[in-house]
mmCIF file of C-alpha atoms in Angstrom:
data_model
loop_
_atom_site.group_PDB
_atom_site.id
_atom_site.type_symbol
_atom_site.label_atom_id
_atom_site.label_comp_id
_atom_site.label_asym_id
_atom_site.label_seq_id
_atom_site.Cartn_x
_atom_site.Cartn_y
_atom_site.Cartn_z
ATOM 1 C CA MET A 1 13.511 -33.155 -22.451
ATOM 2 C CA LYS A 2 14.603 -29.717 -21.213
ATOM 3 C CA ASN A 3 11.102 -28.275 -21.843
ATOM 4 C CA GLN A 4 9.483 -31.146 -19.925
ATOM 5 C CA LEU A 5 11.821 -30.560 -16.980
ATOM 6 C CA ARG A 6 11.039 -26.851 -17.013
ATOM 7 C CA LYS A 7 7.282 -27.559 -17.027
ATOM 8 C CA SER A 8 7.639 -29.929 -14.089
ATOM 9 C CA VAL A 9 9.586 -27.283 -12.119
ATOM 10 C CA ILE A 10 6.908 -24.651 -12.855
ATOM 11 C CA ASN A 11 4.151 -27.069 -11.828
ATOM 12 C CA TYR A 12 5.963 -27.831 -8.563
ATOM 13 C CA LEU A 13 6.422 -24.140 -7.766
ATOM 14 C CA LYS A 14 2.750 -23.526 -8.504
ATOM 15 C CA THR A 15 1.673 -26.158 -5.968
ATOM 16 C CA LYS A 16 3.704 -24.836 -3.005
ATOM 17 C CA ILE A 17 1.450 -22.884 -0.633
ATOM 18 C CA PHE A 18 2.800 -19.869 1.244
ATOM 19 C CA THR A 19 1.531 -17.821 4.155
ATOM 20 C CA ILE A 20 1.565 -14.242 2.876
ATOM 21 C CA SER A 21 1.144 -11.145 5.037
ATOM 22 C CA CYS A 22 0.561 -7.596 3.849
ATOM 23 C CA PRO A 23 1.156 -4.604 6.152
ATOM 24 C CA CYS A 24 -0.974 -1.496 5.674
ATOM 25 C CA HIS A 25 -1.731 1.785 7.442
ATOM 26 C CA PHE A 26 -3.403 1.335 10.836
ATOM 27 C CA GLY A 27 -7.155 1.671 10.417
ATOM 28 C CA LEU A 28 -7.163 0.664 6.749
ATOM 29 C CA GLU A 29 -7.309 -3.110 7.098
ATOM 30 C CA ALA A 30 -10.892 -3.324 5.747
ATOM 31 C CA PRO A 31 -10.205 -2.152 2.167
ATOM 32 C CA LEU A 32 -7.094 -4.349 2.010
ATOM 33 C CA LYS A 33 -9.164 -7.369 3.103
ATOM 34 C CA ARG A 34 -11.652 -6.621 0.321
ATOM 35 C CA GLU A 35 -8.859 -6.424 -2.257
ATOM 36 C CA ILE A 36 -7.404 -9.775 -1.212
ATOM 37 C CA TYR A 37 -10.832 -11.421 -1.318
ATOM 38 C CA ASP A 38 -11.386 -9.919 -4.784
ATOM 39 C CA LEU A 39 -8.143 -11.563 -5.949
ATOM 40 C CA GLY A 40 -9.618 -14.877 -4.817
ATOM 41 C CA TYR A 41 -7.521 -15.720 -1.752
ATOM 42 C CA ASP A 42 -8.508 -16.908 1.733
ATOM 43 C CA ILE A 43 -7.638 -14.591 4.616
ATOM 44 C CA THR A 44 -6.318 -16.360 7.704
ATOM 45 C CA GLU A 45 -5.642 -13.461 10.079
ATOM 46 C CA VAL A 46 -6.313 -9.744 10.474
ATOM 47 C CA THR A 47 -4.358 -7.721 13.048
ATOM 48 C CA ASP A 48 -3.720 -3.990 13.466
ATOM 49 C CA GLY A 49 -1.979 -2.835 10.298
ATOM 50 C CA ARG A 50 -1.682 -6.308 8.746
ATOM 51 C CA VAL A 51 -3.747 -8.810 6.739
ATOM 52 C CA THR A 52 -2.529 -12.405 6.246
ATOM 53 C CA PHE A 53 -3.673 -14.930 3.644
ATOM 54 C CA THR A 54 -2.513 -18.131 1.947
ATOM 55 C CA GLY A 55 -1.593 -18.613 -1.678
ATOM 56 C CA ASP A 56 0.850 -20.095 -4.167
ATOM 57 C CA ALA A 57 3.743 -18.495 -6.047
ATOM 58 C CA GLU A 58 1.278 -16.867 -8.413
ATOM 59 C CA ALA A 59 -0.425 -15.251 -5.406
ATOM 60 C CA ILE A 60 2.845 -13.531 -4.471
ATOM 61 C CA CYS A 61 3.093 -12.094 -7.991
ATOM 62 C CA ARG A 62 -0.560 -11.056 -8.253
ATOM 63 C CA ALA A 63 -0.567 -9.470 -4.787
ATOM 64 C CA ASN A 64 2.462 -7.335 -5.654
ATOM 65 C CA ILE A 65 0.998 -6.269 -8.988
ATOM 66 C CA HIS A 66 -2.651 -5.717 -7.995
ATOM 67 C CA LEU A 67 -2.929 -4.673 -4.327
ATOM 68 C CA ARG A 68 -3.526 -0.936 -4.014
ATOM 69 C CA CYS A 69 -3.714 -0.628 -0.212
ATOM 70 C CA ALA A 70 -0.825 -2.839 0.967
ATOM 71 C CA GLU A 71 2.648 -1.515 1.743
ATOM 72 C CA ARG A 72 4.476 -4.798 1.085
ATOM 73 C CA VAL A 73 3.918 -8.466 0.325
ATOM 74 C CA LEU A 74 5.780 -10.585 2.886
ATOM 75 C CA VAL A 75 6.281 -14.353 2.693
ATOM 76 C CA GLU A 76 6.179 -15.919 6.130
ATOM 77 C CA VAL A 77 9.057 -18.309 6.911
ATOM 78 C CA GLY A 78 7.946 -19.198 10.440
ATOM 79 C CA ARG A 79 6.652 -18.216 13.896
ATOM 80 C CA PHE A 80 7.794 -18.994 17.418
ATOM 81 C CA HIS A 81 7.889 -17.605 20.978
ATOM 82 C CA ALA A 82 11.084 -16.024 22.367
ATOM 83 C CA THR A 83 11.852 -14.158 25.594
ATOM 84 C CA THR A 84 15.658 -14.519 25.471
ATOM 85 C CA PHE A 85 18.257 -14.051 22.745
ATOM 86 C CA GLU A 86 19.102 -17.765 22.984
ATOM 87 C CA GLU A 87 15.465 -18.635 22.248
ATOM 88 C CA LEU A 88 15.534 -16.162 19.360
ATOM 89 C CA PHE A 89 18.725 -17.751 17.970
ATOM 90 C CA GLN A 90 17.379 -21.287 18.216
ATOM 91 C CA GLY A 91 13.999 -20.271 16.810
ATOM 92 C CA ILE A 92 15.564 -18.633 13.742
ATOM 93 C CA LYS A 93 17.976 -21.547 13.294
ATOM 94 C CA SER A 94 15.115 -24.068 13.334
ATOM 95 C CA LEU A 95 13.402 -22.458 10.335
ATOM 96 C CA PRO A 96 13.834 -24.130 6.869
ATOM 97 C CA TRP A 97 15.921 -21.364 5.274
ATOM 98 C CA GLU A 98 17.279 -23.753 2.634
ATOM 99 C CA GLU A 99 13.756 -23.999 1.198
ATOM 100 C CA TYR A 100 13.738 -20.246 0.546
ATOM 101 C CA ILE A 101 17.322 -19.044 0.031
ATOM 102 C CA PRO A 102 19.746 -20.647 -2.466
ATOM 103 C CA LYS A 103 23.446 -21.084 -1.753
ATOM 104 C CA ASP A 104 24.402 -17.856 -3.579
ATOM 105 C CA GLY A 105 21.502 -15.790 -2.180
ATOM 106 C CA LYS A 106 22.160 -12.444 -0.483
ATOM 107 C CA PHE A 107 20.312 -12.444 2.839
ATOM 108 C CA TRP A 108 20.154 -9.970 5.700
ATOM 109 C CA VAL A 109 17.653 -8.681 8.263
ATOM 110 C CA THR A 110 16.602 -5.410 6.670
ATOM 111 C CA LYS A 111 14.250 -4.496 9.531
ATOM 112 C CA ALA A 112 13.141 -5.691 12.950
ATOM 113 C CA THR A 113 10.319 -4.288 15.077
ATOM 114 C CA SER A 114 9.505 -5.058 18.704
ATOM 115 C CA VAL A 115 6.295 -4.155 20.547
ATOM 116 C CA LYS A 116 5.613 -5.100 24.175
ATOM 117 C CA SER A 117 8.346 -7.777 24.048
ATOM 118 C CA LYS A 118 11.235 -8.605 26.383
ATOM 119 C CA LEU A 119 13.638 -8.448 23.431
ATOM 120 C CA PHE A 120 13.704 -4.837 22.325
ATOM 121 C CA SER A 121 17.231 -4.107 21.042
ATOM 122 C CA LEU A 122 16.589 -4.075 17.296
ATOM 123 C CA THR A 123 20.249 -4.148 16.278
ATOM 124 C CA ASP A 124 20.852 -7.204 18.509
ATOM 125 C CA ILE A 125 17.772 -8.925 17.078
ATOM 126 C CA GLN A 126 19.058 -8.310 13.539
ATOM 127 C CA SER A 127 22.597 -9.493 14.335
ATOM 128 C CA ILE A 128 21.544 -12.666 16.173
ATOM 129 C CA ALA A 129 19.007 -13.569 13.489
ATOM 130 C CA LYS A 130 21.632 -13.282 10.744
ATOM 131 C CA LYS A 131 24.056 -15.521 12.699
ATOM 132 C CA ALA A 132 21.330 -18.125 13.218
ATOM 133 C CA MET A 133 20.460 -18.125 9.515
ATOM 134 C CA VAL A 134 24.120 -18.605 8.602
ATOM 135 C CA GLU A 135 24.461 -21.522 11.050
ATOM 136 C CA ARG A 136 21.411 -23.258 9.594
ATOM 137 C CA MET A 137 22.556 -22.798 6.003
ATOM 138 C CA LYS A 138 26.182 -23.752 6.740
ATOM 139 C CA SER A 139 24.931 -27.111 7.955
ATOM 140 C CA TYR A 140 22.618 -27.640 4.966
ATOM 141 C CA TYR A 141 24.943 -26.469 2.179
ATOM 142 C CA ASP A 142 28.074 -27.864 3.906
ATOM 143 C CA ILE A 143 30.077 -24.663 3.417
ATOM 144 C CA ASN A 144 31.557 -22.176 5.895
ATOM 145 C CA TRP A 145 31.348 -19.011 3.796
ATOM 146 C CA PHE A 146 28.586 -17.509 1.675
ATOM 147 C CA ASP A 147 29.568 -15.143 -1.141
ATOM 148 C CA GLU A 148 26.016 -13.758 -1.272
ATOM 149 C CA ASP A 149 26.430 -12.597 -4.869
ATOM 150 C CA GLY A 150 23.067 -13.863 -6.114
ATOM 151 C CA ALA A 151 19.471 -12.666 -5.793
ATOM 152 C CA GLU A 152 18.441 -10.629 -2.749
ATOM 153 C CA TYR A 153 16.330 -12.142 0.048
ATOM 154 C CA PRO A 154 15.671 -9.362 2.590
ATOM 155 C CA VAL A 155 14.292 -10.586 5.933
ATOM 156 C CA ARG A 156 11.825 -8.718 8.161
ATOM 157 C CA ILE A 157 11.196 -9.795 11.751
ATOM 158 C CA PHE A 158 8.268 -8.733 13.920
ATOM 159 C CA LEU A 159 8.032 -9.241 17.695
ATOM 160 C CA LEU A 160 4.713 -8.658 19.436
ATOM 161 C CA LYS A 161 4.276 -9.727 23.083
ATOM 162 C CA ASP A 162 7.252 -12.108 22.693
ATOM 163 C CA ASP A 163 5.749 -13.842 19.634
ATOM 164 C CA VAL A 164 8.152 -13.720 16.685
ATOM 165 C CA VAL A 165 7.064 -13.681 13.036
ATOM 166 C CA VAL A 166 9.853 -14.084 10.457
ATOM 167 C CA THR A 167 9.236 -13.072 6.840
ATOM 168 C CA LEU A 168 10.939 -12.555 3.495
ATOM 169 C CA ASP A 169 10.162 -9.277 1.721
ATOM 170 C CA SER A 170 9.020 -10.123 -1.810
ATOM 171 C CA THR A 171 8.412 -6.470 -2.715
ATOM 172 C CA GLY A 172 11.610 -4.511 -2.148
ATOM 173 C CA VAL A 173 10.823 -0.858 -2.835
ATOM 174 C CA PRO A 174 7.495 -0.333 -0.998
ATOM 175 C CA LEU A 175 4.265 -0.706 -2.952
ATOM 176 C CA HIS A 176 3.275 2.948 -2.605
ATOM 177 C CA LYS A 177 6.098 3.666 -5.063
ATOM 178 C CA ARG A 178 3.988 3.148 -8.174
ATOM 179 C CA GLY A 179 6.526 4.915 -10.357
ATOM 180 C CA TYR A 180 4.333 7.799 -11.519
ATOM 181 C CA ARG A 181 4.833 10.382 -8.773
ATOM 182 C CA THR A 182 8.012 12.163 -9.800
ATOM 183 C CA TYR A 183 7.121 15.307 -7.870
ATOM 184 C CA THR A 184 5.203 15.775 -4.616
ATOM 185 C CA SER A 185 3.679 18.497 -2.483
ATOM 186 C CA LYS A 186 4.963 19.532 0.962
ATOM 187 C CA ALA A 187 2.832 16.999 2.846
ATOM 188 C CA PRO A 188 1.916 14.323 0.300
ATOM 189 C CA LEU A 189 -0.489 11.508 0.999
ATOM 190 C CA SER A 190 0.974 8.119 0.067
ATOM 191 C CA GLU A 191 -0.486 6.338 -2.932
ATOM 192 C CA THR A 192 -1.511 3.328 -0.819
ATOM 193 C CA MET A 193 -3.352 5.486 1.728
ATOM 194 C CA ALA A 194 -5.064 7.482 -1.018
ATOM 195 C CA ALA A 195 -6.269 4.280 -2.683
ATOM 196 C CA ALA A 196 -7.533 2.860 0.625
ATOM 197 C CA LEU A 197 -9.459 6.055 1.431
ATOM 198 C CA ILE A 198 -11.110 5.977 -1.990
ATOM 199 C CA GLU A 199 -12.111 2.366 -1.286
ATOM 200 C CA LEU A 200 -13.769 3.534 1.960
ATOM 201 C CA THR A 201 -16.146 5.788 0.002
ATOM 202 C CA PRO A 202 -19.059 4.745 -2.258
ATOM 203 C CA TRP A 203 -17.363 6.439 -5.236
ATOM 204 C CA ARG A 204 -17.340 4.509 -8.499
ATOM 205 C CA ALA A 205 -15.996 5.381 -11.937
ATOM 206 C CA ASP A 206 -19.337 6.721 -13.188
ATOM 207 C CA ARG A 207 -19.598 9.252 -10.324
ATOM 208 C CA ILE A 208 -18.114 12.774 -10.042
ATOM 209 C CA LEU A 209 -14.985 13.155 -7.902
ATOM 210 C CA VAL A 210 -13.397 16.504 -7.025
ATOM 211 C CA ASP A 211 -10.313 17.263 -4.926
ATOM 212 C CA PRO A 212 -10.105 21.039 -4.218
ATOM 213 C CA PHE A 213 -6.683 20.690 -2.524
ATOM 214 C CA CYS A 214 -5.236 18.256 -5.048
ATOM 215 C CA GLY A 215 -1.524 18.958 -4.473
ATOM 216 C CA SER A 216 0.434 16.473 -6.588
ATOM 217 C CA GLY A 217 -2.810 14.807 -7.682
ATOM 218 C CA THR A 218 -2.584 11.496 -5.803
ATOM 219 C CA PHE A 219 -6.287 11.015 -4.997
ATOM 220 C CA LEU A 220 -7.381 11.668 -8.562
ATOM 221 C CA ILE A 221 -4.601 9.668 -10.199
ATOM 222 C CA GLU A 222 -5.376 6.652 -7.979
ATOM 223 C CA ALA A 223 -9.093 7.029 -8.794
ATOM 224 C CA ALA A 224 -8.352 7.237 -12.528
ATOM 225 C CA MET A 225 -6.173 4.108 -12.336
ATOM 226 C CA MET A 226 -9.034 2.293 -10.594
ATOM 227 C CA ALA A 227 -11.497 3.471 -13.239
ATOM 228 C CA ALA A 228 -9.195 2.346 -16.068
ATOM 229 C CA ASN A 229 -8.372 -0.914 -14.239
ATOM 230 C CA ILE A 230 -4.636 -0.150 -14.266
ATOM 231 C CA ALA A 231 -2.939 -2.379 -11.706
ATOM 232 C CA PRO A 232 -0.767 -0.221 -9.391
ATOM 233 C CA GLY A 233 2.308 -2.432 -9.798
ATOM 234 C CA LEU A 234 2.038 -2.866 -13.542
ATOM 235 C CA ASN A 235 4.988 -0.614 -14.401
ATOM 236 C CA ARG A 236 7.577 -1.496 -11.767
ATOM 237 C CA ASP A 237 9.841 -4.318 -10.594
ATOM 238 C CA PHE A 238 9.829 -6.403 -7.419
ATOM 239 C CA THR A 239 12.620 -8.087 -5.469
ATOM 240 C CA SER A 240 11.022 -11.531 -5.846
ATOM 241 C CA MET A 241 11.244 -11.341 -9.639
ATOM 242 C CA ASP A 242 14.771 -12.714 -9.081
ATOM 243 C CA TRP A 243 13.596 -15.554 -6.794
ATOM 244 C CA THR A 244 13.748 -18.153 -9.567
ATOM 245 C CA ASN A 245 14.079 -20.923 -6.974
ATOM 246 C CA LEU A 246 10.584 -20.029 -5.672
ATOM 247 C CA ILE A 247 8.813 -18.248 -8.551
ATOM 248 C CA ASP A 248 9.481 -19.199 -12.148
ATOM 249 C CA SER A 249 9.872 -16.226 -14.500
ATOM 250 C CA GLN A 250 6.982 -17.542 -16.614
ATOM 251 C CA ILE A 251 4.628 -17.087 -13.651
ATOM 252 C CA TRP A 252 5.622 -13.411 -13.441
ATOM 253 C CA LYS A 253 5.152 -13.001 -17.197
ATOM 254 C CA ASP A 254 1.687 -14.553 -17.068
ATOM 255 C CA CYS A 255 0.649 -12.305 -14.158
ATOM 256 C CA PHE A 256 1.844 -9.136 -15.886
ATOM 257 C CA ASP A 257 0.097 -10.217 -19.113
ATOM 258 C CA GLU A 258 -3.118 -10.777 -17.143
ATOM 259 C CA ALA A 259 -2.895 -7.278 -15.636
ATOM 260 C CA ARG A 260 -2.200 -5.614 -19.001
ATOM 261 C CA ALA A 261 -5.163 -7.375 -20.606
ATOM 262 C CA GLU A 262 -7.501 -5.869 -18.000
ATOM 263 C CA VAL A 263 -6.516 -2.230 -18.688
ATOM 264 C CA ASN A 264 -9.119 -0.030 -20.386
ATOM 265 C CA THR A 265 -8.180 3.645 -20.713
ATOM 266 C CA ASP A 266 -10.845 4.302 -23.352
ATOM 267 C CA ILE A 267 -13.381 5.460 -20.781
ATOM 268 C CA GLU A 268 -14.986 8.704 -19.641
ATOM 269 C CA CYS A 269 -14.584 10.046 -16.089
ATOM 270 C CA ASP A 270 -15.516 13.240 -14.291
ATOM 271 C CA LEU A 271 -12.403 13.704 -12.163
ATOM 272 C CA GLN A 272 -11.374 17.253 -11.267
ATOM 273 C CA GLY A 273 -8.470 18.561 -9.235
ATOM 274 C CA PHE A 274 -7.959 22.139 -8.062
ATOM 275 C CA ASP A 275 -5.145 23.811 -6.179
ATOM 276 C CA ILE A 276 -4.463 27.444 -5.400
ATOM 277 C CA ASP A 277 -0.800 26.965 -6.383
ATOM 278 C CA PRO A 278 -0.329 26.881 -10.196
ATOM 279 C CA GLU A 279 3.007 25.069 -9.764
ATOM 280 C CA MET A 280 1.296 22.207 -7.937
ATOM 281 C CA VAL A 281 -1.225 21.953 -10.759
ATOM 282 C CA LYS A 282 1.651 21.553 -13.231
ATOM 283 C CA ILE A 283 3.151 18.835 -11.038
ATOM 284 C CA ALA A 284 -0.193 17.028 -10.794
ATOM 285 C CA ARG A 285 -0.517 17.050 -14.595
ATOM 286 C CA LEU A 286 3.005 15.636 -15.001
ATOM 287 C CA ASN A 287 2.307 12.865 -12.497
ATOM 288 C CA ALA A 288 -0.990 11.997 -14.204
ATOM 289 C CA LYS A 289 0.815 11.798 -17.537
ATOM 290 C CA GLN A 290 3.419 9.467 -16.000
ATOM 291 C CA ALA A 291 0.573 7.241 -14.802
ATOM 292 C CA GLY A 292 -1.063 7.248 -18.253
ATOM 293 C CA VAL A 293 -4.307 8.833 -17.013
ATOM 294 C CA ASP A 294 -3.819 12.540 -17.793
ATOM 295 C CA HIS A 295 -6.652 12.400 -20.352
ATOM 296 C CA LEU A 296 -9.076 11.305 -17.619
ATOM 297 C CA ILE A 297 -8.461 14.176 -15.151
ATOM 298 C CA HIS A 298 -9.072 17.914 -15.385
ATOM 299 C CA PHE A 299 -6.619 19.944 -13.275
ATOM 300 C CA GLN A 300 -6.983 23.699 -12.738
ATOM 301 C CA ALA A 301 -5.476 26.427 -10.538
ATOM 302 C CA ARG A 302 -8.418 27.536 -8.425
ATOM 303 C CA ASP A 303 -9.115 28.588 -4.851
ATOM 304 C CA VAL A 304 -11.434 26.322 -2.869
ATOM 305 C CA ALA A 305 -13.827 29.270 -2.449
ATOM 306 C CA ASN A 306 -14.530 29.037 -6.201
ATOM 307 C CA LEU A 307 -15.475 25.355 -6.147
ATOM 308 C CA ARG A 308 -18.598 24.847 -8.279
ATOM 309 C CA HIS A 309 -20.246 21.986 -10.192
ATOM 310 C CA PRO A 310 -23.607 21.919 -12.012
ATOM 311 C CA LYS A 311 -24.340 18.205 -11.443
ATOM 312 C CA LYS A 312 -25.699 16.418 -8.374
ATOM 313 C CA TYR A 313 -24.527 13.448 -6.309
ATOM 314 C CA GLY A 314 -20.814 14.148 -6.619
ATOM 315 C CA PHE A 315 -18.001 13.496 -4.164
ATOM 316 C CA ILE A 316 -15.398 15.748 -2.600
ATOM 317 C CA LEU A 317 -12.399 13.738 -1.418
ATOM 318 C CA THR A 318 -9.535 15.825 -0.152
ATOM 319 C CA ASN A 319 -6.477 16.198 2.045
ATOM 320 C CA PRO A 320 -6.482 19.901 3.055
ATOM 321 C CA PRO A 321 -3.544 21.603 4.794
ATOM 322 C CA TYR A 322 -2.934 20.346 8.339
ATOM 323 C CA GLY A 323 -0.974 23.362 9.555
ATOM 324 C CA GLU A 324 2.323 21.473 9.802
ATOM 325 C CA ARG A 325 4.126 24.661 10.809
ATOM 326 C CA LEU A 326 2.943 26.637 13.825
ATOM 327 C CA GLU A 327 2.606 29.857 11.826
ATOM 328 C CA ASP A 328 0.252 28.113 9.357
ATOM 329 C CA LYS A 329 -2.249 26.957 11.996
ATOM 330 C CA LYS A 330 -3.862 30.393 12.259
ATOM 331 C CA ASP A 331 -5.002 30.076 8.622
ATOM 332 C CA LEU A 332 -6.806 26.738 9.113
ATOM 333 C CA PRO A 333 -10.227 28.065 10.296
ATOM 334 C CA GLU A 334 -10.483 30.247 7.186
ATOM 335 C CA ILE A 335 -9.347 27.468 4.809
ATOM 336 C CA TYR A 336 -11.768 24.907 6.243
ATOM 337 C CA GLY A 337 -14.499 27.539 6.425
ATOM 338 C CA LYS A 338 -14.170 28.132 2.672
ATOM 339 C CA LEU A 339 -14.368 24.371 2.104
ATOM 340 C CA GLY A 340 -17.540 24.216 4.216
ATOM 341 C CA ASP A 341 -19.170 27.076 2.310
ATOM 342 C CA ALA A 342 -18.387 25.462 -1.037
ATOM 343 C CA PHE A 343 -19.771 22.129 0.156
ATOM 344 C CA LYS A 344 -23.039 23.713 1.328
ATOM 345 C CA ALA A 345 -23.621 25.052 -2.176
ATOM 346 C CA LEU A 346 -23.234 21.608 -3.770
ATOM 347 C CA ASP A 347 -26.701 20.094 -3.587
ATOM 348 C CA SER A 348 -26.804 16.382 -2.672
ATOM 349 C CA TRP A 349 -22.992 15.932 -2.640
ATOM 350 C CA SER A 350 -20.930 13.919 -0.140
ATOM 351 C CA MET A 351 -17.581 15.021 1.282
ATOM 352 C CA TYR A 352 -14.665 13.038 2.730
ATOM 353 C CA VAL A 353 -11.812 14.892 4.442
ATOM 354 C CA ILE A 354 -8.561 13.400 5.806
ATOM 355 C CA THR A 355 -6.811 15.768 8.230
ATOM 356 C CA SER A 356 -5.062 16.005 11.599
ATOM 357 C CA TYR A 357 -6.850 19.310 12.288
ATOM 358 C CA GLU A 358 -9.198 18.353 15.144
ATOM 359 C CA ASP A 359 -11.443 21.412 14.739
ATOM 360 C CA ALA A 360 -12.134 20.631 11.068
ATOM 361 C CA PRO A 361 -15.898 19.953 11.497
ATOM 362 C CA LYS A 362 -16.285 23.112 13.590
ATOM 363 C CA SER A 363 -14.561 25.238 10.930
ATOM 364 C CA ILE A 364 -16.462 23.482 8.124
ATOM 365 C CA GLY A 365 -19.671 24.312 9.980
ATOM 366 C CA LYS A 366 -21.149 20.837 9.917
ATOM 367 C CA LYS A 367 -20.914 17.774 12.140
ATOM 368 C CA ALA A 368 -19.442 14.739 10.370
ATOM 369 C CA ASP A 369 -21.793 11.777 9.929
ATOM 370 C CA LYS A 370 -18.878 9.401 10.482
ATOM 371 C CA ASN A 371 -15.307 9.737 11.675
ATOM 372 C CA ARG A 372 -12.492 7.199 11.335
ATOM 373 C CA LYS A 373 -9.142 7.490 13.116
ATOM 374 C CA ILE A 374 -6.236 6.649 10.797
ATOM 375 C CA TYR A 375 -2.477 6.903 11.325
ATOM 376 C CA ASN A 376 -0.624 8.529 8.446
ATOM 377 C CA GLY A 377 2.845 7.415 9.447
ATOM 378 C CA MET A 378 3.187 8.728 13.009
ATOM 379 C CA ILE A 379 0.552 11.441 12.516
ATOM 380 C CA LYS A 380 -2.893 10.736 13.952
ATOM 381 C CA THR A 381 -5.450 11.854 11.393
ATOM 382 C CA TYR A 382 -9.227 11.804 11.125
ATOM 383 C CA PHE A 383 -11.243 10.739 8.110
ATOM 384 C CA TYR A 384 -14.351 12.920 8.403
ATOM 385 C CA GLN A 385 -17.308 11.724 6.336
ATOM 386 C CA PHE A 386 -20.170 14.062 5.436
ATOM 387 C CA LEU A 387 -22.753 11.882 3.700
ATOM 388 C CA GLY A 388 -25.154 13.170 1.076
ATOM 389 C CA PRO A 389 -28.233 11.340 -0.233
ATOM 390 C CA LYS A 390 -27.900 8.390 -2.570
ATOM 391 C CA PRO A 391 -28.820 9.068 -6.207
ATOM 392 C CA LYS A 392 -32.208 7.852 -7.310
ATOM 393 C CA LYS A 393 -32.199 4.540 -9.139
ATOM 394 C CA LYS A 394 -32.690 4.815 -12.879
ATOM 395 C CA ASP A 395 -35.804 3.205 -14.337
#
C-alpha cells in the first residue's frame, strides 16, 4: 500500500508543469538556447541574459545537472505589474505560495533586482515581499508563526519596467561552481562563460584546441568535460534536492544515473594549455584532476611566443591578460603582438580571443572576421573571432 502511494505521488509530481527560467551572461543567450533545445524542452521566451522554458519536475533536475551555460535554474511562481509598494504586496500575496513552500519551509527573498521601474529600493522590495508571503501562508496554514526549520526555498524577484517576475531558486550555489576549480588565476573566467564561448566556436572533440594563456585551465577543462560527456553538475548538490514536496528524491536519483551513464572518459583529445607562470600550470593540472579529465589535457609552462603545432585546422581559444592594473597596460601590445605572430605561423588555424583590450586586433596585426560584445560581470569584453578555412571533407 505504501509503495503504491509513493508511486502515485511521484506520478503526480512528474505531471506538474513549471515555467523555468535560466539567467546567463549577457550576449550568451544563443548557446544556452541550444542546450535547452538539446535537452528536449520548449523555449517560451528569450530576453537579455535569460532564457525561459517549460518542463516538469524532471526538467528542473536535468537543467541543473546538464546546463553548462546557465547561472541558475529558477522556478517561476508568478508575474504581475506593480508601480507602488501596495501593488507589490498584493501581487506577492496573490501568488499560490502554499503550492511551493511547505509549512516548515525556510523562505526569504535572497535577491531583488530593479531596472527602469518605479520601485527601486531593493531592501524595501525584499521586506515587503517577505511580509506578503507570510500573510498568504498564515491564511492557508492557519498559523501565526513559522519556525522555518525545514528545507530552504530562496526567492528571487526581478522588476523590469514595472513588470515583476517572482521565482524560486532551485540551484542554490550558482551553476558555475562545478566543484573542480579549487584554485584560480588573478582574473579567472567563469566556468559557465568558458563553456558558452566554446559553444560559440565550431570546435568539436576530434579537433585540436590550444589555450596559450590557460591560467587555471578553465577553457580546456570545460572542453574536456564536453568531449567526455561529463555533465557539469554531476558532482555537486542543489537546493531543490530537499524540495520533496515538489521533486521526489527518486526523480533526482534517476537524473543523476542518466548523467553518469552518458560519461565516456576513454577517449582521445588534443587539448593543450600553456602559461608562462609554472605555478599556474600546476594549478591547472590540479583542477583538471579534480574534474576527472587530467588525462585528456596536456599542460606546459611556455611563453606564447613559443606556441607551435605541426597539425592543421586547429583552434586557439584564449583569455589573455586584460591589463587590470594600470601599470600592466603598457605590456599589452607586446603580449598580443606575440599572440598574433604565433597565430600567423599556424597554417589554416582559427583563433578566438575574449578580452576587454579594445586594441587587441591592432596589436595582433589582423582584423577580426567577427566580433561579439559580451559582459563578463560588469566588464565589457569583446569576443574576437579570426576564422581559418574549414578542413577538407574526408572521402
